[in-house]
Amino acid sequence: MILQAIAFWILAGVAVSAAFMVVAARNPVRSVMWLILTFFTTAGLFVLIGAEFLAMLLVVVYVGAVAVLFLFVVMMLDVDFVELKQGFLQYMPVGALIALIMLAEMAFVGASWAASRGEAAAQPPAIPVSASNIEAIGAVLYTEYVYFFQAAGMVLLVAMIGAIVLTLRHREGVKRQDIGKQVGRKRDEAVELVDIEQGEGIG
Amino acid sequence: MYAIIVFGPLLGAAIAGLLQRYIGDRAAMWITTLLVCLSAGLSLYAFYDVAFVGNELTIEIARWFDIGAFQTSWSMRIDTLSAVMLVVVTFVSSLVHIYSFGYMSHDPHRARFFSYLSLFTFAMLMLVTANDFMQLFFGWEGVGLASYLLIGFWYKKPTANSAAIKAFVTNRVGDFGFALGIMAIFLIFGTIQFDGVFAQVAAMQGQATEFLGMRFYALEIIAFLLFIGAMGKSAQFFLHVWLPDAMEGPTPVSALIHAATMVTAGVFLVVRCSPIFEAAPVASAIVAVIGAITAFFAATIGMAQNDIKRVVAYSTCSQLGYMFFAAGLGLYGAAMFHLFTHAFFKALLFLGSGSVIHALHDEQDMRKMGGMWKVIPWTYAVMLIGTLALTGVGIPGTKLGFAGFFSKDAIIEGAFAVAADTGSQVATLAFWAGVVAALLTSFYSWRLIFMTFHGKHRGPQEHFEKAHESPPVMMGPLLILAVGAVFAGALFYSPFVGDAKDGFWRESVTFASAATHGEEAEHGEELHAEAGHSDEASETAENVTGQLTGDEADTEAAEAHAEGGEGAAHAASEEHGEEHGGHHVPTWVLWTPFVVTLLGFLGAVFFYLMRPGIPRRIGESGGPLHSFLYNKWFFDELYNATFVRGARGLGDLFWKVGDVRIVDGLGPNGVARAVRSGASRLSRLQTGYLYHYALVMLIAVVAIAGALIVLKG
Amino acid sequence: MTESFAVNFAIAAPEVFLAVATMGLLVAGVIMGDKSARLITWLALATLAGYAALALAGLANGAGAAFSGALVADRFAVFAKVVIAIGAGLTLLLSDSFMQKEKLSRFEFPVLGLLAVLGMGMMVSAGDIIAVYMGIELQSLALYVMAAFNRDSLRSSEAGLKYFVLGALSSGLLLYGLSLIFGATGATDFDSIAAALAQEESLMFTIGLVFAISGLAFKVSAAPFHMWTPDVYEGAPTPVTAFLAAAPKFAAMALFARVLVGPFGEFIGDWQQVIVALAGISIGVGVFGALAQSNIKRLMAYSSIANMGYALMGLAAGTQNGVNGLLIYMTIYLLSVIGVFACILAMRRKDGMVEQIDDLAGLSQTNPGIAVALSMLMLSVAGLPPFAGFIAKLYVFMAALDAGLVLLAVFAALGTVVGAFYYLRIVKLIWFDEPAQGFVRPGRTVAYTAFGSAALAFPILVVFIFPLISQAGAAASALFS
C-alpha cells in the first residue's frame, strides 16, 4: 500500500505540474511536450486504480494520435505566439484569482465529501475482479451501453461531416488523380514514338 | 328575433359608418333607418309577446369573461321591463331617424350622423336587455360614447366640442360610482348576474362591509354607488350640469338621447335593481330626495331660460326628477310609466322645437321668436299637444287626459299615499316638491308656447317671412308622437300602475310592502269604495296639516274641507278633512296637480300674453332671483371655481412640480437616461474577444458555486 | 439486461428512424451531389414529419424507458419532440431559398440539421447523465458546423469558431459537473442518483449541479453565460440563426426541466436560487442589452436572452404549473421567433440582404403584408394582450407568483416594460417612419411562414392556444407522476 501511495503522489504531482507547464511554457512545441507528459502520468494513475485498458487507450490515442496532430498543427501554422502571450499576461492576475477561488471551493467540497464519507456514502461500483478490463468493458459496451456507443458514433459522424463541409474545396485547375481515366488509358494516348535526329533533340 | 332587434342597428351603424364611401349617403340613411324601423316593429311584437302573453326569456349569445368566479356572458334578458324599454328605444329611435332625413338634409356628414344614431340605438338596446351588470355597463358606456359623438357632431363648433367633453367628463363621475357599485356587488355576492344577485338580496340584508375605512351596510352602499351612476347618466342634481349644454348637438339627438332614452337609463337602472333598492331604505330615501330636489330645482331654472331647447332640457331634467323620486319611494311602476309617456311627449317637444328652429334658420332664442302659429300651424298644434301632455292636463277622477296626466299624477298621488301610510318625511317632501314642480312646469311650458308662437315676432322680419312649415318627412314623426302623447297614458295606465300591473310586470320589478301601499292607493282611487279607519293615516294627515303654512283655500277642489296653502310661486295644498280609508288618496290630492297646472297656465297667460312687458323688465333689471335662476343657480360657476379651477391648479401643481420635476425627472426621463447609459455600458462589455467571454463564464460559475457554498456550507 | 432488445427498440423507434433516415439522406446526397440540396431538404422535412409521427405513435404504448432508463419516452418527451420537429422543420424550410440565393446550397445542411434534431431528441428524453451529455454534444457539434456554414464569410467562420470554443468550455463545465454528481452519488441514471441523494445529500452534488446548470445555461444562452449569443446570431447565416434560436433553445429548456424538476425536484433548495439568479440576470441583460442594438439579428439575440429569463422563471417555480408555463412559453416563443426570422429573411434588397433595424422604416408602405406580420409578432413577443405572447407570459408569471417568487416576478414585470420599448420601436419604425428603399418580393415559403406564425400569435386562433395549453399541461404532469 505504501508503494502505491508513493506512486500516486509522484504521478499526481507530476501530472499537475506538467499541466501547469502546458499553459506556462513559452514555446508551443514545448507546451505539447508537457501535454504528452501529462497524458503519460495520467495513464500511470489509471494503472494505479486498476484500469489498465484505459491507460493504454490514453497512451495510444492521446499521445499517439492527438498530441502528434497538435505538434503538426503547431509547427505548420505560423502563429506569433509572443503576441498572443501578451494578452495572457494582461489577464493573468484575474485568471489566477479565479483559479485560486475555484481551487479553494473544490478543496472545500472535497473536504466535506471526505468528512461525510461514511458507510452510507455512495461508492463507485468496483471493477470486477474476475474479468480483465477489456472483458468487462466488452461485456457492457455493446449491450448495456449500446445506446451511448451508438450516440458517440453519431457524434463522430457529425464531426466528420463538419470537417468535410468546412474544409473540402473543389478547386478549379488542380490536377487530380482519376483512377478510371488512369486505368482506361490506351497505349497510343500515352506513348508517342518519334524519330530523333542526332544532335537535334525534340524540337 | 331578439337578435335582429338588438343587432340590426349595429349592422346599420357598421354599414353606414364604414361603407358610406362606397354606397353613398342616401343608401346609408335608408339602410340604417329601415333596420331601426324593422327593429321597432319587432319590438312592438316582442312587447306584446312578453308583457301580455308572458313569454319571458333569457337568451345567451356568447361567453364573455370567465375568470375564476367572475363569469359573464353576452346575453339578453327579455322581461316586461326590458320589453317596455325596447319599445320606447326603438320606436323613438326610428322616428328620430325618419325625422333626421329632413332635419339633416343639408348636412354633408349625414351618413356619419345616421351611423352614430344607430350605434347609439344598439348600445341602448344592449343596456336594456342586459342580463348582468357587466353587459349593462357595456351598454352604459356605449351610450355614453355615442352621446359624446353626437353632441360633438358639429365638431367645428367649439361650444359643441366643449359640451361633448363636459357631458363625457360629468358622466365619468357617475360611471366611476357605477363601476365601484358593480365591483362591490361582485365582492359581496360573488356574481354579477341579475338573478344570482337578486336571489341573495334577502340573505345579505344587514350584512356590513367596509368602505373608505368605515363600516356600512353592504346593500346600502351598493345601492348608493349604483345610484351615483344613475345620477350621472340621468342628469340628477349635482351631476345635471351637462344636460343643458348637450343641447349643442343636433336637435334629433336631443330628442332621442337627451330626452327619450339615454337619460332614462338611470331610472331604468334603479328599477332594474329594485330588489336591491327595496332592501336599502336609506339609499332609496337618498334617491327620492335627490329626485325631488331635481324636479323642483330644474323647474325653477326652466322658468328663466331663453333658449328654446334649454327650456325643454331643464324640463327633461325635472321630469327625470319625478321618475327618480317615484323609484326612490318604491313606486317603480309609476316611474316606468312616466318614463314611457315622457318619452313620447318629450321627444315630441324636442322635435317640435327642432321644427321651429329649422323654420327660423337655426334661431334658438325665444326672445327673437313670437307669432309663429300663423306660419307653422302644424308644428304649433303638435307642440301644443306636447305641452298639454307634459303639464299633465286631464280631468281628475276620470280617465280623460293627456299622457302626462296619468303618469305624473300617478307619481304625485303615489308619493302622497306613501307619506300617508308610512309617515315618511321623505315621501312628504317628495310629494310637495312634485306639486310645486308641477306648478312650475306648467308655467314654463306655457311660457315657451306663448313666447314662441304668440305675440308679435321679435326676431328679424325676413326670417319670419321666409319661415315655412317643415317637410312631411319631419312632420310625420311629430304626428305619430303626438298621437302617442295623447293616448299613451290612457291606454297603458292599467297595465303599468293600475289593476293589471301584477300580471304585467310579474318578476321583472320587485314591489315591496311600502310600495304596495302606494300602488294600492291607486286602486283606491279607481275603485273608490272601501273605507277603513286607520289611525296611522289620520295621524299622517294631521302631520301634513301641521306643515302647511298656506293661507288661501282653493275652492276648485271640490271635496276640500280645510285650508291649504297657495302662493304665486309656492305650492297649493289641501287638507284632508274626511277620514277616508288608509289605502285611499283623498280627493283633494287628486285635484291638486290639476289646480297647480291651471295656476301655472294662468300665470304664464298673465305674464306673457297679457303683460309681456313685466318679464322683460324683470330680465333687464336683473333682480337677484332672476339672475340666480337665469344662471342656473350658479352651478356652473360653482363647479368652475371649485372643481375645474381646483383641478386645473392641482393639475398644474402635479404637472409642473410633480410630473416634470419629480416623476419625469426621476421616473421616465431619469430611468430612460439610466437605461440608455446602462445599455451602452452593457454593450461595451460585449467586446467580441473570446477570452473575455470565457472569463465571464468562469467568473459566473465560480461566483455561483461560492455563493452556494457559503449559503449551504 | 432484463428488457429484450425489441422492447428497447420499439421505445427508441423515433430516434432509430431519424438516425437511419439521416444517414440514408447523407449517402443519397453524396451520390447525387450538391444539386440535390433542395430534394434533400424536402426529404429531411419528410423525415422530421416521420419522426414526430413515430413519437406520437409511441404515446399509445404509454410511457416507457429504454436502455436501462437512458432514453425515456413519456408525454413530456413526445410533446418536446413534436415541437422540436416543427421548429426545426420550419427553419429548414426557410433556409432553402436563402441558401440558393447566397450560393450556399449544400446537401449537408439539412443532414446536419437532422443530426442536431437527433441530439435534441436525446436530450429531451434523457434519463441518464451520460445521455444528457451525449445528446448535448451531438446537438452542439452539428450547430457549430452550421454556424460556420458560410465558410467563405469571415463573420460566419468567426461565429462558428466562437461558438465552438465557448461551447467546448461549457461542455467541460457540464462534464465536470456531471462527474461530480457521479462522484457524489455513484450512479449515472436519474432514479439511482435521486435514490442515493435521498439517503444522504452532499455538497459535492450541489456544486456538481451548479456546474451542470452552468453548462446547460450556456446552451439556452441564459446570462451570464450568454456572451456568445449576439456575436453568433449576427455572424451566422440568417437561416442558421433562426435554427439556433428556435428548436435548440426549446430542447435545452426541456432538458433543464427534465433534469431539475424531474429527479431533483425534491432538492429544489439546491438549485432554485441559482435558477432565480439566472432568470433575473437574463431578463436584465436581455432587455437592457437590446436597447443599444441597431442590427436586428443582434436585437433578436438579446431578445432571446430576455425570453429565456422569462422561461427560466417558470422553471424556478419548480412546480407543475411552472413547467406547464415553461412549455407554453417556449412553444409560443419558438413559433414567434421563427416568424420574426422569416420576416428578417424577407429583408432583401436587390444588392443583397440587409440587417439593420433602420432598414425596416416605412415597411408598411413598401411591403404591407410583412409589415403587418412583423408588427403582430413584435407585439406578441413584447407580451401585449391580446396576443399569444401575453398568454405565455401570464402563465410563467402566475407560476412564479404561486411559488412565492414575488421579487423575481416584479423584476420581470419591470423588464417587460423596458422590453416593450424596443419591440414597439420596431413597430413604430414600420408604420410611422419615412419608407426606406423597399425590399424585393420575398419567396413564398418565407412569406407564408411569416404570415402563419403571425396568425398563430393572434389569440383569435383559440383552436391553437387551448390545445397547446392542455397538451403542455399533460406533458408537464408527466414529469411529476
mmCIF file of N, CA, C and O in Angstrom, chain B residues 671 674-676 678-680 682-683 685-690 692-698 700-701 704-706 708-709 711-713, chain C residues 162 165-166 169-170 173 201 206-207 210-211 214 218 224-228 230-231 270 273-274 285 288-289 291-293 298 302 418:
data_model
loop_
_atom_site.group_PDB
_atom_site.id
_atom_site.type_symbol
_atom_site.label_atom_id
_atom_site.label_comp_id
_atom_site.label_asym_id
_atom_site.label_seq_id
_atom_site.Cartn_x
_atom_site.Cartn_y
_atom_site.Cartn_z
ATOM 1 N N VAL B 671 -35.086 57.419 -15.664
ATOM 2 C CA VAL B 671 -34.889 55.995 -15.910
ATOM 3 C C VAL B 671 -34.382 55.774 -17.326
ATOM 4 O O VAL B 671 -33.480 54.981 -17.573
ATOM 5 N N ALA B 674 -30.853 56.490 -17.426
ATOM 6 C CA ALA B 674 -30.089 55.427 -16.784
ATOM 7 C C ALA B 674 -30.067 54.179 -17.655
ATOM 8 O O ALA B 674 -29.037 53.534 -17.831
ATOM 9 N N VAL B 675 -31.239 53.872 -18.238
ATOM 10 C CA VAL B 675 -31.326 52.686 -19.073
ATOM 11 C C VAL B 675 -30.403 52.801 -20.262
ATOM 12 O O VAL B 675 -29.674 51.881 -20.620
ATOM 13 N N ARG B 676 -30.434 54.001 -20.869
ATOM 14 C CA ARG B 676 -29.618 54.200 -22.051
ATOM 15 C C ARG B 676 -28.133 54.021 -21.725
ATOM 16 O O ARG B 676 -27.409 53.326 -22.428
ATOM 17 N N GLY B 678 -26.933 52.459 -19.177
ATOM 18 C CA GLY B 678 -26.704 51.070 -18.795
ATOM 19 C C GLY B 678 -26.571 50.191 -20.021
ATOM 20 O O GLY B 678 -25.699 49.333 -20.095
ATOM 21 N N ALA B 679 -27.438 50.458 -21.010
ATOM 22 C CA ALA B 679 -27.414 49.633 -22.209
ATOM 23 C C ALA B 679 -26.096 49.795 -22.951
ATOM 24 O O ALA B 679 -25.498 48.817 -23.406
ATOM 25 N N SER B 680 -25.635 51.045 -23.037
ATOM 26 C CA SER B 680 -24.395 51.209 -23.798
ATOM 27 C C SER B 680 -23.222 50.622 -23.025
ATOM 28 O O SER B 680 -22.292 50.073 -23.612
ATOM 29 N N LEU B 682 -23.438 48.059 -21.145
ATOM 30 C CA LEU B 682 -23.577 46.620 -21.313
ATOM 31 C C LEU B 682 -23.042 46.177 -22.670
ATOM 32 O O LEU B 682 -22.375 45.143 -22.792
ATOM 33 N N SER B 683 -23.325 46.992 -23.688
ATOM 34 C CA SER B 683 -22.844 46.550 -24.993
ATOM 35 C C SER B 683 -21.338 46.777 -25.112
ATOM 36 O O SER B 683 -20.686 46.171 -25.942
ATOM 37 N N LEU B 685 -19.430 45.900 -22.733
ATOM 38 C CA LEU B 685 -18.919 44.645 -22.176
ATOM 39 C C LEU B 685 -18.752 43.599 -23.268
ATOM 40 O O LEU B 685 -17.930 42.711 -23.180
ATOM 41 N N GLN B 686 -19.609 43.708 -24.281
ATOM 42 C CA GLN B 686 -19.613 42.721 -25.355
ATOM 43 C C GLN B 686 -18.479 43.053 -26.319
ATOM 44 O O GLN B 686 -18.675 43.597 -27.387
ATOM 45 N N THR B 687 -17.257 42.683 -25.919
ATOM 46 C CA THR B 687 -16.100 43.152 -26.663
ATOM 47 C C THR B 687 -15.882 42.391 -27.950
ATOM 48 O O THR B 687 -15.285 42.898 -28.881
ATOM 49 N N GLY B 688 -16.354 41.163 -27.999
ATOM 50 C CA GLY B 688 -16.057 40.351 -29.156
ATOM 51 C C GLY B 688 -14.841 39.466 -28.940
ATOM 52 O O GLY B 688 -14.537 38.615 -29.757
ATOM 53 N N TYR B 689 -14.114 39.684 -27.857
ATOM 54 C CA TYR B 689 -12.944 38.838 -27.587
ATOM 55 C C TYR B 689 -13.368 37.552 -26.902
ATOM 56 O O TYR B 689 -14.096 37.569 -25.900
ATOM 57 N N LEU B 690 -12.896 36.477 -27.449
ATOM 58 C CA LEU B 690 -13.284 35.171 -26.954
ATOM 59 C C LEU B 690 -12.931 34.991 -25.488
ATOM 60 O O LEU B 690 -13.735 34.505 -24.693
ATOM 61 N N HIS B 692 -12.550 37.143 -23.185
ATOM 62 C CA HIS B 692 -13.413 37.892 -22.273
ATOM 63 C C HIS B 692 -14.660 37.091 -21.951
ATOM 64 O O HIS B 692 -15.100 36.992 -20.810
ATOM 65 N N TYR B 693 -15.231 36.536 -23.025
ATOM 66 C CA TYR B 693 -16.452 35.753 -22.827
ATOM 67 C C TYR B 693 -16.197 34.577 -21.897
ATOM 68 O O TYR B 693 -16.963 34.301 -20.976
ATOM 69 N N ALA B 694 -15.108 33.872 -22.175
ATOM 70 C CA ALA B 694 -14.788 32.705 -21.352
ATOM 71 C C ALA B 694 -14.590 33.117 -19.901
ATOM 72 O O ALA B 694 -15.058 32.456 -18.975
ATOM 73 N N LEU B 695 -13.915 34.261 -19.751
ATOM 74 C CA LEU B 695 -13.658 34.734 -18.391
ATOM 75 C C LEU B 695 -14.967 35.015 -17.659
ATOM 76 O O LEU B 695 -15.142 34.639 -16.489
ATOM 77 N N VAL B 696 -15.888 35.670 -18.363
ATOM 78 C CA VAL B 696 -17.169 35.973 -17.733
ATOM 79 C C VAL B 696 -17.857 34.689 -17.294
ATOM 80 O O VAL B 696 -18.378 34.586 -16.179
ATOM 81 N N MET B 697 -17.844 33.691 -18.181
ATOM 82 C CA MET B 697 -18.491 32.429 -17.823
ATOM 83 C C MET B 697 -17.862 31.827 -16.580
ATOM 84 O O MET B 697 -18.560 31.384 -15.660
ATOM 85 N N LEU B 698 -16.542 31.817 -16.552
ATOM 86 C CA LEU B 698 -15.865 31.181 -15.417
ATOM 87 C C LEU B 698 -16.131 31.951 -14.131
ATOM 88 O O LEU B 698 -16.383 31.357 -13.083
ATOM 89 N N ALA B 700 -18.678 33.616 -13.470
ATOM 90 C CA ALA B 700 -20.044 33.336 -13.058
ATOM 91 C C ALA B 700 -20.130 32.002 -12.335
ATOM 92 O O ALA B 700 -20.742 31.900 -11.269
ATOM 93 N N VAL B 701 -19.494 30.982 -12.925
ATOM 94 C CA VAL B 701 -19.558 29.667 -12.286
ATOM 95 C C VAL B 701 -18.963 29.720 -10.891
ATOM 96 O O VAL B 701 -19.560 29.255 -9.915
ATOM 97 N N ILE B 704 -21.243 31.629 -8.508
ATOM 98 C CA ILE B 704 -22.450 30.904 -8.091
ATOM 99 C C ILE B 704 -22.080 29.785 -7.124
ATOM 100 O O ILE B 704 -22.703 29.604 -6.077
ATOM 101 N N ALA B 705 -21.034 29.032 -7.494
ATOM 102 C CA ALA B 705 -20.618 27.937 -6.624
ATOM 103 C C ALA B 705 -20.216 28.476 -5.258
ATOM 104 O O ALA B 705 -20.600 27.931 -4.213
ATOM 105 N N GLY B 706 -19.462 29.591 -5.257
ATOM 106 C CA GLY B 706 -19.036 30.175 -3.981
ATOM 107 C C GLY B 706 -20.227 30.588 -3.146
ATOM 108 O O GLY B 706 -20.289 30.311 -1.935
ATOM 109 N N LEU B 708 -23.199 29.423 -3.218
ATOM 110 C CA LEU B 708 -23.922 28.274 -2.675
ATOM 111 C C LEU B 708 -23.149 27.633 -1.532
ATOM 112 O O LEU B 708 -23.734 27.187 -0.545
ATOM 113 N N ILE B 709 -21.823 27.594 -1.673
ATOM 114 C CA ILE B 709 -21.026 27.001 -0.589
ATOM 115 C C ILE B 709 -21.206 27.806 0.681
ATOM 116 O O ILE B 709 -21.415 27.270 1.768
ATOM 117 N N LEU B 711 -23.745 29.679 1.401
ATOM 118 C CA LEU B 711 -25.113 29.548 1.895
ATOM 119 C C LEU B 711 -25.344 28.215 2.582
ATOM 120 O O LEU B 711 -26.007 28.137 3.609
ATOM 121 N N LYS B 712 -24.805 27.137 1.972
ATOM 122 C CA LYS B 712 -25.129 25.820 2.475
ATOM 123 C C LYS B 712 -24.048 25.242 3.381
ATOM 124 O O LYS B 712 -24.327 24.360 4.181
ATOM 125 N N GLY B 713 -22.801 25.697 3.162
ATOM 126 C CA GLY B 713 -21.714 25.124 3.940
ATOM 127 C C GLY B 713 -21.747 25.697 5.314
ATOM 128 O O GLY B 713 -21.622 25.097 6.330
ATOM 129 N N LYS C 162 -16.185 30.946 -32.465
ATOM 130 C CA LYS C 162 -16.511 31.407 -31.108
ATOM 131 C C LYS C 162 -17.473 30.460 -30.433
ATOM 132 O O LYS C 162 -17.312 30.087 -29.265
ATOM 133 N N VAL C 165 -15.602 27.216 -29.485
ATOM 134 C CA VAL C 165 -14.666 27.273 -28.360
ATOM 135 C C VAL C 165 -15.416 27.448 -27.046
ATOM 136 O O VAL C 165 -15.195 26.725 -26.070
ATOM 137 N N LEU C 166 -16.348 28.405 -27.039
ATOM 138 C CA LEU C 166 -17.100 28.620 -25.805
ATOM 139 C C LEU C 166 -17.978 27.417 -25.492
ATOM 140 O O LEU C 166 -18.161 27.046 -24.328
ATOM 141 N N LEU C 169 -15.941 24.940 -23.802
ATOM 142 C CA LEU C 169 -15.765 25.307 -22.394
ATOM 143 C C LEU C 169 -16.993 24.907 -21.596
ATOM 144 O O LEU C 169 -16.895 24.322 -20.512
ATOM 145 N N SER C 170 -18.161 25.221 -22.149
ATOM 146 C CA SER C 170 -19.370 24.905 -21.400
ATOM 147 C C SER C 170 -19.552 23.394 -21.292
ATOM 148 O O SER C 170 -19.993 22.882 -20.260
ATOM 149 N N LEU C 173 -17.510 22.342 -18.476
ATOM 150 C CA LEU C 173 -18.164 22.625 -17.204
ATOM 151 C C LEU C 173 -19.237 21.590 -16.914
ATOM 152 O O LEU C 173 -19.341 21.051 -15.803
ATOM 153 N N GLU C 201 -27.659 13.790 1.382
ATOM 154 C CA GLU C 201 -27.334 14.894 0.495
ATOM 155 C C GLU C 201 -25.882 15.278 0.705
ATOM 156 O O GLU C 201 -25.344 15.108 1.786
ATOM 157 N N THR C 206 -24.365 19.320 -4.856
ATOM 158 C CA THR C 206 -24.836 20.683 -5.101
ATOM 159 C C THR C 206 -23.914 21.413 -6.057
ATOM 160 O O THR C 206 -24.348 22.026 -7.031
ATOM 161 N N ILE C 207 -22.606 21.309 -5.780
ATOM 162 C CA ILE C 207 -21.660 22.014 -6.639
ATOM 163 C C ILE C 207 -21.643 21.392 -8.026
ATOM 164 O O ILE C 207 -21.586 22.086 -9.046
ATOM 165 N N VAL C 210 -24.398 22.810 -9.817
ATOM 166 C CA VAL C 210 -24.129 24.175 -10.259
ATOM 167 C C VAL C 210 -23.359 24.164 -11.571
ATOM 168 O O VAL C 210 -23.704 24.876 -12.517
ATOM 169 N N PHE C 211 -22.342 23.309 -11.644
ATOM 170 C CA PHE C 211 -21.572 23.248 -12.884
ATOM 171 C C PHE C 211 -22.440 22.760 -14.037
ATOM 172 O O PHE C 211 -22.389 23.286 -15.146
ATOM 173 N N SER C 214 -24.644 25.446 -15.154
ATOM 174 C CA SER C 214 -23.911 26.435 -15.939
ATOM 175 C C SER C 214 -23.750 25.974 -17.370
ATOM 176 O O SER C 214 -23.915 26.756 -18.315
ATOM 177 N N PHE C 218 -25.524 27.782 -20.719
ATOM 178 C CA PHE C 218 -24.855 28.217 -21.941
ATOM 179 C C PHE C 218 -25.692 27.850 -23.157
ATOM 180 O O PHE C 218 -25.846 28.634 -24.082
ATOM 181 N N PRO C 224 -25.374 34.772 -16.949
ATOM 182 C CA PRO C 224 -24.207 35.363 -17.603
ATOM 183 C C PRO C 224 -23.445 34.394 -18.508
ATOM 184 O O PRO C 224 -22.244 34.549 -18.680
ATOM 185 N N PHE C 225 -24.120 33.427 -19.062
ATOM 186 C CA PHE C 225 -23.455 32.512 -19.995
ATOM 187 C C PHE C 225 -23.928 32.787 -21.422
ATOM 188 O O PHE C 225 -24.000 31.905 -22.258
ATOM 189 N N HIS C 226 -24.249 34.044 -21.650
ATOM 190 C CA HIS C 226 -24.932 34.414 -22.882
ATOM 191 C C HIS C 226 -23.994 35.055 -23.886
ATOM 192 O O HIS C 226 -24.399 35.367 -24.988
ATOM 193 N N MET C 227 -22.719 35.286 -23.478
ATOM 194 C CA MET C 227 -21.904 36.227 -24.236
ATOM 195 C C MET C 227 -21.750 35.852 -25.707
ATOM 196 O O MET C 227 -21.573 36.700 -26.567
ATOM 197 N N TRP C 228 -21.826 34.555 -26.000
ATOM 198 C CA TRP C 228 -21.660 34.140 -27.381
ATOM 199 C C TRP C 228 -22.834 34.556 -28.251
ATOM 200 O O TRP C 228 -22.695 34.738 -29.459
ATOM 201 N N PRO C 230 -25.023 37.153 -29.021
ATOM 202 C CA PRO C 230 -25.129 38.212 -30.025
ATOM 203 C C PRO C 230 -24.164 38.020 -31.183
ATOM 204 O O PRO C 230 -24.545 38.167 -32.350
ATOM 205 N N ASP C 231 -22.926 37.649 -30.877
ATOM 206 C CA ASP C 231 -21.939 37.506 -31.944
ATOM 207 C C ASP C 231 -22.319 36.384 -32.895
ATOM 208 O O ASP C 231 -22.233 36.521 -34.120
ATOM 209 N N ASP C 270 -31.437 23.108 -3.610
ATOM 210 C CA ASP C 270 -30.091 23.141 -4.175
ATOM 211 C C ASP C 270 -30.003 23.996 -5.428
ATOM 212 O O ASP C 270 -28.944 24.495 -5.771
ATOM 213 N N GLN C 273 -32.346 28.800 -6.110
ATOM 214 C CA GLN C 273 -31.736 30.139 -6.078
ATOM 215 C C GLN C 273 -30.895 30.401 -7.314
ATOM 216 O O GLN C 273 -30.856 31.496 -7.842
ATOM 217 N N VAL C 274 -30.220 29.330 -7.782
ATOM 218 C CA VAL C 274 -29.386 29.505 -8.968
ATOM 219 C C VAL C 274 -30.243 29.890 -10.156
ATOM 220 O O VAL C 274 -29.934 30.822 -10.909
ATOM 221 N N VAL C 285 -30.100 41.602 -18.465
ATOM 222 C CA VAL C 285 -29.136 41.734 -19.575
ATOM 223 C C VAL C 285 -29.869 41.793 -20.902
ATOM 224 O O VAL C 285 -29.558 42.609 -21.773
ATOM 225 N N PHE C 288 -31.898 45.224 -21.370
ATOM 226 C CA PHE C 288 -31.036 46.405 -21.471
ATOM 227 C C PHE C 288 -30.086 46.304 -22.649
ATOM 228 O O PHE C 288 -29.818 47.281 -23.336
ATOM 229 N N GLY C 289 -29.599 45.093 -22.866
ATOM 230 C CA GLY C 289 -28.701 44.918 -23.990
ATOM 231 C C GLY C 289 -29.382 45.231 -25.308
ATOM 232 O O GLY C 289 -28.792 45.830 -26.204
ATOM 233 N N LEU C 291 -31.557 47.332 -26.008
ATOM 234 C CA LEU C 291 -31.833 48.746 -26.258
ATOM 235 C C LEU C 291 -30.796 49.377 -27.167
ATOM 236 O O LEU C 291 -31.102 50.247 -27.968
ATOM 237 N N ALA C 292 -29.551 48.931 -27.016
ATOM 238 C CA ALA C 292 -28.483 49.643 -27.705
ATOM 239 C C ALA C 292 -28.191 49.061 -29.074
ATOM 240 O O ALA C 292 -27.233 49.462 -29.714
ATOM 241 N N GLN C 293 -29.005 48.110 -29.551
ATOM 242 C CA GLN C 293 -28.657 47.426 -30.784
ATOM 243 C C GLN C 293 -29.225 48.135 -32.009
ATOM 244 O O GLN C 293 -30.283 48.738 -31.961
ATOM 245 N N ARG C 298 -28.835 40.948 -33.909
ATOM 246 C CA ARG C 298 -28.320 41.123 -32.543
ATOM 247 C C ARG C 298 -29.455 41.427 -31.585
ATOM 248 O O ARG C 298 -29.482 40.941 -30.453
ATOM 249 N N TYR C 302 -30.474 39.426 -28.073
ATOM 250 C CA TYR C 302 -30.764 39.911 -26.715
ATOM 251 C C TYR C 302 -32.192 39.600 -26.326
ATOM 252 O O TYR C 302 -32.484 39.273 -25.167
ATOM 253 N N VAL C 418 -39.432 47.656 -20.009
ATOM 254 C CA VAL C 418 -38.285 48.124 -20.779
ATOM 255 C C VAL C 418 -38.252 47.420 -22.128
ATOM 256 O O VAL C 418 -37.998 48.028 -23.169
#
